[in-house]
Amino acid sequence: IVGGLYFFLPLIGTLEFSLRMRRGEYSLDAYRSVLADPRFQQTLGYSVIMALATIVVGILIVVPTAYWVRLRLPRWRPVIEFITLLPLVIPAIVVVFGYIRLFNTSSILPMTGTTMGTNILLMFGYVMLALPYTYRAVDTGLSTIDVRSLTEAAQSLGASWVTIIGRLILPNV
């Protein structure tokens, strides 16, 4: 009960406060106002695009890596697991200061001078922060399927590596 109150009481209070834009009555005016604001729509659209790009790039990096490690380099598995855990081990303040130095306009990276370059670097930052969770999920999915048999069967039918990963491994994961 105490735990439930601790988690749900602030949410209920926030909801109740958000419904009281008009003094003394409940309404959805605050939500209408926020959703009609073009800056909110632009920011929400940007967040959705960055989230989708992060997911796609993370999967494109992690799935082939985890597949290859499970199939051809099983001895490297502890090393890859250690590398994927680094974003959890390195203190967040160190990561933040690294981002500040990286995204600073006087940085040595040519990408930080443009909005598109900064967006790409930010997306890769999100990919790095999601790496431990993405790798664990993909590795668990790969452990439930017989990767070697599926790969050999696909190769015997003439499938390329891209076809094997894109049409066989990824949907199974």
PDB file of N, CA and C in Angstrom, residues 41-57 116 119 123 126:
ATOM      1  N   GLN A  41       3.924  20.271 -31.129  1.00  0.00           N
ATOM      2  CA  GLN A  41       3.810  19.300 -32.213  1.00  0.00           C
ATOM      3  C   GLN A  41       5.165  19.071 -32.874  1.00  0.00           C
ATOM      4  N   GLN A  42       5.913  20.140 -33.078  1.00  0.00           N
ATOM      5  CA  GLN A  42       7.232  20.011 -33.696  1.00  0.00           C
ATOM      6  C   GLN A  42       8.179  19.231 -32.794  1.00  0.00           C
ATOM      7  N   THR A  43       8.152  19.527 -31.513  1.00  0.00           N
ATOM      8  CA  THR A  43       9.027  18.840 -30.567  1.00  0.00           C
ATOM      9  C   THR A  43       8.643  17.377 -30.421  1.00  0.00           C
ATOM     10  N   LEU A  44       7.348  17.099 -30.365  1.00  0.00           N
ATOM     11  CA  LEU A  44       6.895  15.712 -30.271  1.00  0.00           C
ATOM     12  C   LEU A  44       7.284  14.934 -31.530  1.00  0.00           C
ATOM     13  N   GLY A  45       7.124  15.547 -32.692  1.00  0.00           N
ATOM     14  CA  GLY A  45       7.527  14.902 -33.941  1.00  0.00           C
ATOM     15  C   GLY A  45       9.016  14.618 -33.968  1.00  0.00           C
ATOM     16  N   TYR A  46       9.813  15.573 -33.508  1.00  0.00           N
ATOM     17  CA  TYR A  46      11.266  15.386 -33.449  1.00  0.00           C
ATOM     18  C   TYR A  46      11.611  14.224 -32.515  1.00  0.00           C
ATOM     19  N   SER A  47      10.961  14.160 -31.369  1.00  0.00           N
ATOM     20  CA  SER A  47      11.233  13.084 -30.410  1.00  0.00           C
ATOM     21  C   SER A  47      10.872  11.722 -30.980  1.00  0.00           C
ATOM     22  N   VAL A  48       9.758  11.646 -31.686  1.00  0.00           N
ATOM     23  CA  VAL A  48       9.339  10.370 -32.279  1.00  0.00           C
ATOM     24  C   VAL A  48      10.324   9.937 -33.363  1.00  0.00           C
ATOM     25  N   ILE A  49      10.746  10.880 -34.211  1.00  0.00           N
ATOM     26  CA  ILE A  49      11.710  10.546 -35.272  1.00  0.00           C
ATOM     27  C   ILE A  49      13.035  10.092 -34.670  1.00  0.00           C
ATOM     28  N   MET A  50      13.518  10.798 -33.641  1.00  0.00           N
ATOM     29  CA  MET A  50      14.774  10.408 -33.002  1.00  0.00           C
ATOM     30  C   MET A  50      14.646   9.041 -32.333  1.00  0.00           C
ATOM     31  N   ALA A  51      13.501   8.766 -31.726  1.00  0.00           N
ATOM     32  CA  ALA A  51      13.298   7.464 -31.086  1.00  0.00           C
ATOM     33  C   ALA A  51      13.299   6.340 -32.120  1.00  0.00           C
ATOM     34  N   LEU A  52      12.595   6.544 -33.226  1.00  0.00           N
ATOM     35  CA  LEU A  52      12.558   5.519 -34.276  1.00  0.00           C
ATOM     36  C   LEU A  52      13.932   5.314 -34.905  1.00  0.00           C
ATOM     37  N   ALA A  53      14.650   6.408 -35.153  1.00  0.00           N
ATOM     38  CA  ALA A  53      15.996   6.289 -35.715  1.00  0.00           C
ATOM     39  C   ALA A  53      16.923   5.561 -34.755  1.00  0.00           C
ATOM     40  N   THR A  54      16.798   5.846 -33.465  1.00  0.00           N
ATOM     41  CA  THR A  54      17.615   5.173 -32.462  1.00  0.00           C
ATOM     42  C   THR A  54      17.331   3.677 -32.449  1.00  0.00           C
ATOM     43  N   ILE A  55      16.072   3.310 -32.523  1.00  0.00           N
ATOM     44  CA  ILE A  55      15.699   1.895 -32.522  1.00  0.00           C
ATOM     45  C   ILE A  55      16.257   1.193 -33.756  1.00  0.00           C
ATOM     46  N   VAL A  56      16.079   1.803 -34.913  1.00  0.00           N
ATOM     47  CA  VAL A  56      16.530   1.184 -36.167  1.00  0.00           C
ATOM     48  C   VAL A  56      18.048   1.021 -36.172  1.00  0.00           C
ATOM     49  N   VAL A  57      18.774   2.090 -35.830  1.00  0.00           N
ATOM     50  CA  VAL A  57      20.239   2.019 -35.839  1.00  0.00           C
ATOM     51  C   VAL A  57      20.737   1.039 -34.786  1.00  0.00           C
ATOM     52  N   MET A 116      21.974  18.837 -38.522  1.00  0.00           N
ATOM     53  CA  MET A 116      21.870  17.428 -38.909  1.00  0.00           C
ATOM     54  C   MET A 116      22.974  16.605 -38.258  1.00  0.00           C
ATOM     55  N   ASN A 119      22.172  16.115 -34.644  1.00  0.00           N
ATOM     56  CA  ASN A 119      21.092  15.129 -34.506  1.00  0.00           C
ATOM     57  C   ASN A 119      21.623  13.710 -34.643  1.00  0.00           C
ATOM     58  N   MET A 123      21.609  10.903 -31.772  1.00  0.00           N
ATOM     59  CA  MET A 123      21.008   9.585 -31.984  1.00  0.00           C
ATOM     60  C   MET A 123      21.980   8.480 -31.575  1.00  0.00           C
ATOM     61  N   TYR A 126      22.022   8.130 -27.885  1.00  0.00           N
ATOM     62  CA  TYR A 126      20.889   7.337 -27.412  1.00  0.00           C
ATOM     63  C   TYR A 126      21.103   5.847 -27.677  1.00  0.00           C
TER      64      TYR A 126
END
